[in-house]
PDB file of C-alpha atoms and ligand atoms in Angstrom:
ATOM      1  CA  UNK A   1     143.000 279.535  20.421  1.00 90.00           C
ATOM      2  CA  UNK A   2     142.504 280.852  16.958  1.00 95.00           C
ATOM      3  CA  UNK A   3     138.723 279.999  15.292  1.00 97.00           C
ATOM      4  CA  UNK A   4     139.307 282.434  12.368  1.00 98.00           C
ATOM      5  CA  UNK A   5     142.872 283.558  10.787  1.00 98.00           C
ATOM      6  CA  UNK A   6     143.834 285.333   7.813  1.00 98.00           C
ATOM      7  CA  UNK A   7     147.054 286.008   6.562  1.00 98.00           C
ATOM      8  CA  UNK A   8     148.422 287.860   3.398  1.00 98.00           C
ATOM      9  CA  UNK A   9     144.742 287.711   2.434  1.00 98.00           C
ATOM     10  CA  UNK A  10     143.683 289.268  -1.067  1.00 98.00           C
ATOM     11  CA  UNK A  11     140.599 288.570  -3.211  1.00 98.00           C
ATOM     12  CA  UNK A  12     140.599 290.186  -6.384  1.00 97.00           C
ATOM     13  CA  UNK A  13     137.526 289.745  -8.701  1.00 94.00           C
ATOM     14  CA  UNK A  14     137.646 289.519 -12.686  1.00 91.00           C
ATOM     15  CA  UNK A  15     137.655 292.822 -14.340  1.00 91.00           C
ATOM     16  CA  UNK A  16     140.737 294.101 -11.861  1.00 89.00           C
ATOM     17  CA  UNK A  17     138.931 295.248  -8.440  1.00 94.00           C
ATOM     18  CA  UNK A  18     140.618 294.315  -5.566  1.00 97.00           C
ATOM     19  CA  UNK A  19     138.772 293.911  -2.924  1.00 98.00           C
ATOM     20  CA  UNK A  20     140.844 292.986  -0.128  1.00 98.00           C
ATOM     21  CA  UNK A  21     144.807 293.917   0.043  1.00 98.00           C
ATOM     22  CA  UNK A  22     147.069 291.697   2.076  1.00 97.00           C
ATOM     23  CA  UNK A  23     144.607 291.275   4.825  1.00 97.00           C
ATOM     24  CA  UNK A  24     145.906 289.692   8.379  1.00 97.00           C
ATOM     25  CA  UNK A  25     143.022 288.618  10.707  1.00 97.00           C
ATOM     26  CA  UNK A  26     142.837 286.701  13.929  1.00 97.00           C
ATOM     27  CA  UNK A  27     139.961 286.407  15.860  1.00 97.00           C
ATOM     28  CA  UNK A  28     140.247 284.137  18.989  1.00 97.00           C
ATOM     29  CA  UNK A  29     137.702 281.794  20.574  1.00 96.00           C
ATOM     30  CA  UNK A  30     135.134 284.144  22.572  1.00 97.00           C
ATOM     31  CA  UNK A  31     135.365 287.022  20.716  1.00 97.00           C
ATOM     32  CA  UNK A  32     132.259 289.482  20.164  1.00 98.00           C
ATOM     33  CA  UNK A  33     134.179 291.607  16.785  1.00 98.00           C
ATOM     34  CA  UNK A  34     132.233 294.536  14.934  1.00 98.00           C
ATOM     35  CA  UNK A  35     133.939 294.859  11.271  1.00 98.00           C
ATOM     36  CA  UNK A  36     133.107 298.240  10.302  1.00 97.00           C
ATOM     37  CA  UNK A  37     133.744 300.647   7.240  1.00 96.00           C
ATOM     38  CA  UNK A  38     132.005 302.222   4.181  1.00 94.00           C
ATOM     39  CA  UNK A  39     129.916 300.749   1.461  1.00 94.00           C
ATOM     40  CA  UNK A  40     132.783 299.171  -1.021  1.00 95.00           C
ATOM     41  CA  UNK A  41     135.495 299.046   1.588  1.00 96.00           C
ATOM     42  CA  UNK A  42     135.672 294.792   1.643  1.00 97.00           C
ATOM     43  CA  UNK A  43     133.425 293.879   4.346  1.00 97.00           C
ATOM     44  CA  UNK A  44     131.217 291.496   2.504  1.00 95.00           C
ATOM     45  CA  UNK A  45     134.197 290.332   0.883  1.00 97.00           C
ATOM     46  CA  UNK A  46     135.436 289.804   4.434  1.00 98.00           C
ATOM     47  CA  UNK A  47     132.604 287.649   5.792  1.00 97.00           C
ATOM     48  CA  UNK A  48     132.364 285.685   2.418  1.00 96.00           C
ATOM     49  CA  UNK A  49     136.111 284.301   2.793  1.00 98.00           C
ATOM     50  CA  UNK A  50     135.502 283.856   6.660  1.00 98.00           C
ATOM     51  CA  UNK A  51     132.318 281.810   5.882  1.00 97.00           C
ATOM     52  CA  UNK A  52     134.188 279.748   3.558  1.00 97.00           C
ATOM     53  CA  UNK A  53     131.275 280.850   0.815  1.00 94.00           C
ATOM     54  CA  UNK A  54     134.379 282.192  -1.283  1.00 95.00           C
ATOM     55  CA  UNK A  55     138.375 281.605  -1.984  1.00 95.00           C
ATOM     56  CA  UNK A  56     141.349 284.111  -1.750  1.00 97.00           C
ATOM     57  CA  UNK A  57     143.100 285.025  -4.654  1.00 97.00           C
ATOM     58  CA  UNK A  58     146.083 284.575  -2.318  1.00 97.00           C
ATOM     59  CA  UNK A  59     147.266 284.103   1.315  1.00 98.00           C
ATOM     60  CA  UNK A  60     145.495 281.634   3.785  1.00 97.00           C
ATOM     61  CA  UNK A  61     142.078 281.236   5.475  1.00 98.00           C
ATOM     62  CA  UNK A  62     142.402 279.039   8.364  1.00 97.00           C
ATOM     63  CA  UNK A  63     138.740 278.401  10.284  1.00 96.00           C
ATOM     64  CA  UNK A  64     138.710 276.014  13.432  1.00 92.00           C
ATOM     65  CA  UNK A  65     141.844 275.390  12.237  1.00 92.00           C
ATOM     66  CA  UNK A  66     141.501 274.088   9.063  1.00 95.00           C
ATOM     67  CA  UNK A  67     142.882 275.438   6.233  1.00 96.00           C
ATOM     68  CA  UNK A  68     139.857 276.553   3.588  1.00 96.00           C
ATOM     69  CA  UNK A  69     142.126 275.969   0.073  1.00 94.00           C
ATOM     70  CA  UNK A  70     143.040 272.609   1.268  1.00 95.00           C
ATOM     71  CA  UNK A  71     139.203 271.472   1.747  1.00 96.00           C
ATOM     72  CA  UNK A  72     137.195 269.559  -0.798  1.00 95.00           C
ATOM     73  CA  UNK A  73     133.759 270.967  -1.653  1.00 94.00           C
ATOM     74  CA  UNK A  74     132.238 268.118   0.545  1.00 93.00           C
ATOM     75  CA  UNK A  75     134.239 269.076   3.123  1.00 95.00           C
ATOM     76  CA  UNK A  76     134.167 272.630   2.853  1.00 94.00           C
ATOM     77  CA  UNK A  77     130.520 272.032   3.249  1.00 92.00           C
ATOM     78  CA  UNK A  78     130.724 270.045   6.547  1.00 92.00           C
ATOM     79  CA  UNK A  79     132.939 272.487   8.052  1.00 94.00           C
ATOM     80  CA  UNK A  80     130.210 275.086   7.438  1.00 93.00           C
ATOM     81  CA  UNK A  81     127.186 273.152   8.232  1.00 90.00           C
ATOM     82  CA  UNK A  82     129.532 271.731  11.511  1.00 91.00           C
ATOM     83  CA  UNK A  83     130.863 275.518  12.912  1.00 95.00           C
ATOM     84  CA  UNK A  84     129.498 278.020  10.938  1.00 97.00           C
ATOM     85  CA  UNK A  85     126.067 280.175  11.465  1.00 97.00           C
ATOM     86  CA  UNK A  86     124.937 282.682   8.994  1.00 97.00           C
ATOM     87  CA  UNK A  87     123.182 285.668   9.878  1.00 98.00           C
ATOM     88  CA  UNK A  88     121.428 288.447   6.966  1.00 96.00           C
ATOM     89  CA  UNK A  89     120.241 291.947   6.845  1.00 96.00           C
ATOM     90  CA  UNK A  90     116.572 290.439   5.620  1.00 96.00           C
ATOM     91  CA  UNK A  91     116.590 287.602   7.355  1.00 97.00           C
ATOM     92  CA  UNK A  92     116.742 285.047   4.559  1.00 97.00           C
ATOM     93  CA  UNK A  93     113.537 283.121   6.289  1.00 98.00           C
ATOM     94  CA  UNK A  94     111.372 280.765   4.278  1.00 98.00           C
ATOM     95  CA  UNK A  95     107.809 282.557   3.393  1.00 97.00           C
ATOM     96  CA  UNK A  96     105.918 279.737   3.923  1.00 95.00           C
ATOM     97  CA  UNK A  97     107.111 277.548   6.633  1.00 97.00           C
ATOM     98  CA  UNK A  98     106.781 278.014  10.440  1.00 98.00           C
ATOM     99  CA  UNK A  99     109.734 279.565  12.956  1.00 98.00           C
ATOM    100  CA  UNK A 100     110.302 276.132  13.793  1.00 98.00           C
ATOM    101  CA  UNK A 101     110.766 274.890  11.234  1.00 98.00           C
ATOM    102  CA  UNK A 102     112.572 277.757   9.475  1.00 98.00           C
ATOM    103  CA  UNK A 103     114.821 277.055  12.493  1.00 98.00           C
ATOM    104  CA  UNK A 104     115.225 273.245  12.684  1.00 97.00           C
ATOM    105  CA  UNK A 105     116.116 274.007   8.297  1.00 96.00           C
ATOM    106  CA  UNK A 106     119.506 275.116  10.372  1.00 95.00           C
ATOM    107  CA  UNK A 107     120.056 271.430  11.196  1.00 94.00           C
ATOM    108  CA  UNK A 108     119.155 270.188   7.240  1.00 91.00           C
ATOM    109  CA  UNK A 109     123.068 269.197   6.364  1.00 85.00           C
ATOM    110  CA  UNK A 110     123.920 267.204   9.968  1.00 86.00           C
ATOM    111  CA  UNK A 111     122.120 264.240   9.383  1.00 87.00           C
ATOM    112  CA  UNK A 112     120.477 264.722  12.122  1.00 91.00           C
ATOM    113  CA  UNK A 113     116.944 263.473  11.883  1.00 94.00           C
ATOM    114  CA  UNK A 114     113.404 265.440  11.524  1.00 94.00           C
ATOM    115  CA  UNK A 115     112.025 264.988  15.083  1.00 96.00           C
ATOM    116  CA  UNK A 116     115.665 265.867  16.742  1.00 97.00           C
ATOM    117  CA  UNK A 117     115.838 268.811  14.181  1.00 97.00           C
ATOM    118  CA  UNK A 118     112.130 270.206  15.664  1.00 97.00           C
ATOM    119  CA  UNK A 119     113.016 269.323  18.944  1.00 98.00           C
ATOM    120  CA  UNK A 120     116.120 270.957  18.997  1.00 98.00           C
ATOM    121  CA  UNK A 121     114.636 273.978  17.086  1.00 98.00           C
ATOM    122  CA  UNK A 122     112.246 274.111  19.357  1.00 98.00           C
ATOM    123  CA  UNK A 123     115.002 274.910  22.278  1.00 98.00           C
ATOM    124  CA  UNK A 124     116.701 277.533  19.949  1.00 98.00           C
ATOM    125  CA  UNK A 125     113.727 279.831  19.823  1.00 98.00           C
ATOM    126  CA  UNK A 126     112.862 279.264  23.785  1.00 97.00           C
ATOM    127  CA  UNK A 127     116.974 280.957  23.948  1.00 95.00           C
ATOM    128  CA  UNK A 128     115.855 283.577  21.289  1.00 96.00           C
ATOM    129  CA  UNK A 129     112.489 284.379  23.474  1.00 96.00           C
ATOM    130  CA  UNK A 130     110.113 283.480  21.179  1.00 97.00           C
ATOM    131  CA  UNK A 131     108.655 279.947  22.561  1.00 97.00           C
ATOM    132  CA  UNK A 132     105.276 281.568  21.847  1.00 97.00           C
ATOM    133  CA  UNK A 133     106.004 281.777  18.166  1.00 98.00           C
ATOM    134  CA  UNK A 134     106.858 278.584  17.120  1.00 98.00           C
ATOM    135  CA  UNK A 135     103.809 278.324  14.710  1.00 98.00           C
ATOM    136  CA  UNK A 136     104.214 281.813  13.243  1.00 98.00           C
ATOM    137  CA  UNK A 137     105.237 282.335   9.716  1.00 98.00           C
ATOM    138  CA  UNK A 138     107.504 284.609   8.789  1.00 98.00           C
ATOM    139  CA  UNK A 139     104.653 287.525   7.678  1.00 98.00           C
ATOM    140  CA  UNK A 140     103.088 286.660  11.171  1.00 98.00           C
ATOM    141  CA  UNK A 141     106.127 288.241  12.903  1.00 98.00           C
ATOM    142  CA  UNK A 142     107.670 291.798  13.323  1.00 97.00           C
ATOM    143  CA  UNK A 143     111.182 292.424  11.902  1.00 97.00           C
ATOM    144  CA  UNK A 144     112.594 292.063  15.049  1.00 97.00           C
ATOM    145  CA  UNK A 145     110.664 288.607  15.797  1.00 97.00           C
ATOM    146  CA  UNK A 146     112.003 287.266  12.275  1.00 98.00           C
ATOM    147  CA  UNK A 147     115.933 288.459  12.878  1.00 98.00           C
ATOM    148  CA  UNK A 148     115.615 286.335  16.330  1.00 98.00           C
ATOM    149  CA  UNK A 149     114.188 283.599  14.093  1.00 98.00           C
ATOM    150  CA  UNK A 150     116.676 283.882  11.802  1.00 98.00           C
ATOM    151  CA  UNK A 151     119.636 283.836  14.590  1.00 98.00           C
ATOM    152  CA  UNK A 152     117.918 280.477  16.203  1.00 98.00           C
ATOM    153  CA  UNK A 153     118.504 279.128  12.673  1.00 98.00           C
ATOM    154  CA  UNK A 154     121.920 280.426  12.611  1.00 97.00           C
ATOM    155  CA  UNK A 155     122.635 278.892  16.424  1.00 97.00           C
ATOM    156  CA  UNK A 156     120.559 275.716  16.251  1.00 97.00           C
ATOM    157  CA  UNK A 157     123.541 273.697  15.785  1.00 95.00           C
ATOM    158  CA  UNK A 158     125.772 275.484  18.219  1.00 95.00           C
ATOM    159  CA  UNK A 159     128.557 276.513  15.694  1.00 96.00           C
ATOM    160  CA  UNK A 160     131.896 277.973  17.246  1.00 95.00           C
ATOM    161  CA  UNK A 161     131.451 280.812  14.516  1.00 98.00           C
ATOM    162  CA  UNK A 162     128.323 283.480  14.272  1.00 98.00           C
ATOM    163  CA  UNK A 163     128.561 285.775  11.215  1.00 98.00           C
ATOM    164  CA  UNK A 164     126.562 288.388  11.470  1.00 98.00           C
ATOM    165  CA  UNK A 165     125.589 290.913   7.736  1.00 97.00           C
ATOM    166  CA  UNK A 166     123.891 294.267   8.769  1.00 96.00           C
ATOM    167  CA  UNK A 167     122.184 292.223  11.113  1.00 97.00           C
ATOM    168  CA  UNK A 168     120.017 295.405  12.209  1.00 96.00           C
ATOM    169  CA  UNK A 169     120.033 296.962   8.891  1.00 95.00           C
ATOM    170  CA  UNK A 170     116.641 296.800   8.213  1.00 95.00           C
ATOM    171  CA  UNK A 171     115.162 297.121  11.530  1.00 96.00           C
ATOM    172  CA  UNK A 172     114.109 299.876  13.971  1.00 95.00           C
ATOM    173  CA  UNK A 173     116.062 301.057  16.525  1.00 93.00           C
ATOM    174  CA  UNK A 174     114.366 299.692  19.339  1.00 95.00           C
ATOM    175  CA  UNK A 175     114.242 295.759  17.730  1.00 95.00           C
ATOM    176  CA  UNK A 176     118.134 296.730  16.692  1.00 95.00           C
ATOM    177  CA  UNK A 177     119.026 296.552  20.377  1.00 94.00           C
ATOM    178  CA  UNK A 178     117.096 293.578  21.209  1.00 94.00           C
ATOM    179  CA  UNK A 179     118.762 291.819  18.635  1.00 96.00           C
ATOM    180  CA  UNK A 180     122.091 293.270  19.833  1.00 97.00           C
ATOM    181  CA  UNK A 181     121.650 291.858  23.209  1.00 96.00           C
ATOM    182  CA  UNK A 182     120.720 288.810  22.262  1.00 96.00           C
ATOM    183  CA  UNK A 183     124.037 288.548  19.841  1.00 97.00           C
ATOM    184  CA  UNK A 184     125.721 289.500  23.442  1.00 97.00           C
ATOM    185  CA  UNK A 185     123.884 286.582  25.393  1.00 96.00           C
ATOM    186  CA  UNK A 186     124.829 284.114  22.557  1.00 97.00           C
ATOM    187  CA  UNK A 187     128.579 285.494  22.620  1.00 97.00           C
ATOM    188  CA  UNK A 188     128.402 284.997  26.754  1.00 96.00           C
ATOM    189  CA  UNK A 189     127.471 281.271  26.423  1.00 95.00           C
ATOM    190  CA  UNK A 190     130.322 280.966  24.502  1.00 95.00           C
ATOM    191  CA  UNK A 191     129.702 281.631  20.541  1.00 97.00           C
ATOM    192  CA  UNK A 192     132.118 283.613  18.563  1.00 98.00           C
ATOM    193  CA  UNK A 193     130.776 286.224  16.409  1.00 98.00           C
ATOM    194  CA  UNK A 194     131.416 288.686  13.653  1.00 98.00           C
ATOM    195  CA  UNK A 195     129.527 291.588  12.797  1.00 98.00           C
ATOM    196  CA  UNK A 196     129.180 293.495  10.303  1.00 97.00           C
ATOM    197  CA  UNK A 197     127.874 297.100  10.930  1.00 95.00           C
ATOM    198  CA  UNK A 198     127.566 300.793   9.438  1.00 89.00           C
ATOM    199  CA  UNK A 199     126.309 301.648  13.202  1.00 90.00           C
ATOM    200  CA  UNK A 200     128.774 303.195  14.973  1.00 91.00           C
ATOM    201  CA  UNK A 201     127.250 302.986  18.162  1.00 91.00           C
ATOM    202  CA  UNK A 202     126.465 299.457  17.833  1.00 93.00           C
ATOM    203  CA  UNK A 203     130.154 298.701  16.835  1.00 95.00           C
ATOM    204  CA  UNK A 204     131.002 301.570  19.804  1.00 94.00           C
ATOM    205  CA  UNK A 205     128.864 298.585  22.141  1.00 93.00           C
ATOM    206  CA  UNK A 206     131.178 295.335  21.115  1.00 95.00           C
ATOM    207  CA  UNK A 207     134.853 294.492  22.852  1.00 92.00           C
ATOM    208  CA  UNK A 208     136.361 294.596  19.647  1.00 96.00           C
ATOM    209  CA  UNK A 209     136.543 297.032  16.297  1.00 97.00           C
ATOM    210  CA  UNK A 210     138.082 296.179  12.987  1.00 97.00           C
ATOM    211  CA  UNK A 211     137.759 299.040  10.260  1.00 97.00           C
ATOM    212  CA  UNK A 212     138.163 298.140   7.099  1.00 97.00           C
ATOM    213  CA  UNK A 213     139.031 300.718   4.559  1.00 97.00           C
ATOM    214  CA  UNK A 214     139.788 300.298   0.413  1.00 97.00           C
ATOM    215  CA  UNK A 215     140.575 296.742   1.348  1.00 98.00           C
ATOM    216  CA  UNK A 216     142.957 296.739   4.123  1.00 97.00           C
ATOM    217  CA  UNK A 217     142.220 296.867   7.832  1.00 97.00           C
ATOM    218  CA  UNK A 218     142.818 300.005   8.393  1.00 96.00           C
ATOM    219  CA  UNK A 219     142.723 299.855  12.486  1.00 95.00           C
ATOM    220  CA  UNK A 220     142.039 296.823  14.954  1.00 96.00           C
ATOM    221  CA  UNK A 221     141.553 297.930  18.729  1.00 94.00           C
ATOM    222  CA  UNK A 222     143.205 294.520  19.447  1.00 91.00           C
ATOM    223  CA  UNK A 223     145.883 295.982  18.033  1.00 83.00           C
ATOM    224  CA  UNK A 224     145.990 298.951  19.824  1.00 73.00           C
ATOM    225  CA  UNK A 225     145.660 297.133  22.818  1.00 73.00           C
ATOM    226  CA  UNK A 226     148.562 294.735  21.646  1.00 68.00           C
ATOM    227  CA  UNK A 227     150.980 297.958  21.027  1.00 67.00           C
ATOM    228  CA  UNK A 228     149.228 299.075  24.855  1.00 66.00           C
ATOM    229  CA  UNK A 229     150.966 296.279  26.570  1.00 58.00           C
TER     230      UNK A 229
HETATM  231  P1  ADP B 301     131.415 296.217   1.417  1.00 71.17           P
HETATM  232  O1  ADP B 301     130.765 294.991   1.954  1.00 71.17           O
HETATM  233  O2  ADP B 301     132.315 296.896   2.413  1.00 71.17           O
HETATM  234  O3  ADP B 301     130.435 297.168   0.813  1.00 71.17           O
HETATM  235  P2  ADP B 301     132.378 294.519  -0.728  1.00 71.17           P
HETATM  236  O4  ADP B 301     133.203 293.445  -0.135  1.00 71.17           O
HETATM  237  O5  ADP B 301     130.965 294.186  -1.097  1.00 71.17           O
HETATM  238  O6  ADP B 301     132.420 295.784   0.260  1.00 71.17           O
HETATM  239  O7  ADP B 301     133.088 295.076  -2.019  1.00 71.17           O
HETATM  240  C1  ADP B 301     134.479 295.444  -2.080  1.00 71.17           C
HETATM  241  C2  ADP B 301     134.835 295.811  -3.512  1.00 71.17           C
HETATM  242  O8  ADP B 301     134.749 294.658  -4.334  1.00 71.17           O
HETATM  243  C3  ADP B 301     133.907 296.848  -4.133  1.00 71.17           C
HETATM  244  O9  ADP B 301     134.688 297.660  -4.972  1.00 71.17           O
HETATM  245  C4  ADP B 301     132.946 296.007  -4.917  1.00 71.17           C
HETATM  246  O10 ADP B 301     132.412 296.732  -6.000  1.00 71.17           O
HETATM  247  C5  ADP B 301     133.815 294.855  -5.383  1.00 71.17           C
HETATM  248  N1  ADP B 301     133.058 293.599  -5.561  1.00 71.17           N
HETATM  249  C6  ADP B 301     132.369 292.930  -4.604  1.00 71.17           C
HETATM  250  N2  ADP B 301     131.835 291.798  -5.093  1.00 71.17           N
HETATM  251  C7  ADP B 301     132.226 291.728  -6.390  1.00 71.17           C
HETATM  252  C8  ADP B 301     132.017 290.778  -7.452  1.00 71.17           C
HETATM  253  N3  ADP B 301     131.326 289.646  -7.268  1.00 71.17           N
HETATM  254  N4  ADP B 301     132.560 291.049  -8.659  1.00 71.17           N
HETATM  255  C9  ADP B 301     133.280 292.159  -8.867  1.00 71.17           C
HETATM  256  N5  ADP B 301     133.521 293.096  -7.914  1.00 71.17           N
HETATM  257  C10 ADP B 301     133.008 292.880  -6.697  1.00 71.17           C
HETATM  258  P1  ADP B 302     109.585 293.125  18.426  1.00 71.17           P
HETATM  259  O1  ADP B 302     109.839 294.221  19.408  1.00 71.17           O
HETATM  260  O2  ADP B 302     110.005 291.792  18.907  1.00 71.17           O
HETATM  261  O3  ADP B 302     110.117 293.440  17.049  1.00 71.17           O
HETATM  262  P2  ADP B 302     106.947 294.206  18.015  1.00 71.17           P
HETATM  263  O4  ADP B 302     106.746 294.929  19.316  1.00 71.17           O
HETATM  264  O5  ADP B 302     107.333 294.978  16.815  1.00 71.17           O
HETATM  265  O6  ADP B 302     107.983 293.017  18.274  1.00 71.17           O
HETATM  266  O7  ADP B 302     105.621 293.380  17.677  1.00 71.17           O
HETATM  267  C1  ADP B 302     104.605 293.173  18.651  1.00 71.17           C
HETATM  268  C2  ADP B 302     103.645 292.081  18.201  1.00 71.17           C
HETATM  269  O8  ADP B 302     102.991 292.418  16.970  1.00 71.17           O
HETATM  270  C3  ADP B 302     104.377 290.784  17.950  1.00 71.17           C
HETATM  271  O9  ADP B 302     103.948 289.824  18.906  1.00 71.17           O
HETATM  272  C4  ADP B 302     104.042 290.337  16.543  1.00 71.17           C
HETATM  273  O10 ADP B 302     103.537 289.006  16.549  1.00 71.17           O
HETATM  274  C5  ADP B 302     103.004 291.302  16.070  1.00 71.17           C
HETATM  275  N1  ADP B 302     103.360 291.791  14.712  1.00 71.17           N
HETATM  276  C6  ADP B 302     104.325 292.672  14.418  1.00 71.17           C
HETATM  277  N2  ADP B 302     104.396 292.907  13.101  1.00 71.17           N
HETATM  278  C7  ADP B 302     103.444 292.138  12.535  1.00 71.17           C
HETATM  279  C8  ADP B 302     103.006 291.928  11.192  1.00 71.17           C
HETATM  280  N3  ADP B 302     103.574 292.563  10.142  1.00 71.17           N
HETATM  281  N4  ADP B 302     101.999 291.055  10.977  1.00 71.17           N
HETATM  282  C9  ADP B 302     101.429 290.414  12.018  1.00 71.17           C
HETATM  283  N5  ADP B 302     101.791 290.572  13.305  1.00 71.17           N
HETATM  284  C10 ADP B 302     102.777 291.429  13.572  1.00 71.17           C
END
């Protein structure tokens, strides 16, 4: 049960880089993934065409089954706001509104209404551990604090797919582990999730590894484990 595939995928930008070669991808329901590999190698690129935020040049992006080039704009946007949380490096929270609703902003394109969005915000950052917080703003709360914010945003409407961007990047070491367990709770009850990491020892920590190199995925333990078998 495939949420995200890729095949034959290339993205090449104006001005001739080519940031992703021929790219095959599948990531099944359940998995925990850490896409790894140095500054310039495609990750971003990666995550972009997996959040449905950009379009191959060629090949095909299939999320939740769906394939991405056959979507409308509307559409594309459902899909996202539907099964698709976004997690940053700096957190991407609003300066001057509350965790709450920061979080229940993760609800805005569901239609579902203000007092459901709170309420259900409200839940997300009791699962994130910071019930106590609510009424914080953003420059009321450590890094840490605003990262679990930030991933009760992402998870508020329980999308099948969590993309994570340097999601410990710009925190300490001691928050970056919090965070990482958390990512490993969410992934227990069931969430699917990408991340993106220069950490070795964080990606050392996940089930799966995906190194990306110059644009091509240059090894996949799945793989490994496929050729294993
Ligand atoms: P990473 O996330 O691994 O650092 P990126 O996906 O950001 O890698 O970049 C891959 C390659 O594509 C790099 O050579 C980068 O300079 C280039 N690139 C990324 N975004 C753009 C863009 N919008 N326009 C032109 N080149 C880009
Ligand atoms: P965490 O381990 O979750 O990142 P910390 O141990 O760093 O949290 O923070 C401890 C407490 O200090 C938190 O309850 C938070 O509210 C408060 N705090 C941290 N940074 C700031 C800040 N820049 N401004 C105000 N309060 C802060």
């Amino acid at each position: 049960d495939a949420v995200v595939e890729l095949e034959s995928v290339t993205r090449s930008y104006p001005g001739g880089v080519t940031a992703l070669e021929s790219v095959d991808l599948t990531v099944r329901r359940g998995e925990l993934t850490a896409i790894t590999g140095p500054s310039g190698s495609g990750k971003s690129t990666l995550l972009n065409l997996i959040g449905t935020l950009d379009l191959p040049t060629s090949g095909h992006v299939r999320i939740d089954g769906h394939d991405v080039a056959r979507l409308t704009d509307r559409q594309l946007s459902a899909l996202r706001a539907r099964s698709i949380g976004f997690v940053f490096q700096h957190f991407h929270l609003a300066a001057g509104q509350t965790a709450l609703d920061n979080v229940a902003d993760g609800l805005l394109y569901t239609g579902v209404g203000l007092g459901q969005r709170r309420e259900r915000a409200a839940r997300a950052l009791e699962r994130v551990g910071l019930a106590d917080r609510t009424g914080h703003r953003p420059h009321e709360l450590s890094g840490g604090q605003k990262q679990r914010v930030a991933i009760a945003r992402a998870v508020v409407g329980e999308p099948a797919l969590l993309l994570a961007d340097e999601p410990t990047g710009a925190l300490d070491s001691v928050s970056g582990k919090a965070v990482m367990e958390l990512l490993h709770e969410l992934n227990g009850a069931g969430t699917t999730i990408l991340v993106i990491t220069h950490d070795q020892e964080i990606a050392d920590g996940l089930r799966r590894q995906v190194a990306m190199l110059d644009g091509r995925v240059r090894y996949d333990s799945a793989a490994q484990e496929a050729m294993a078998c």
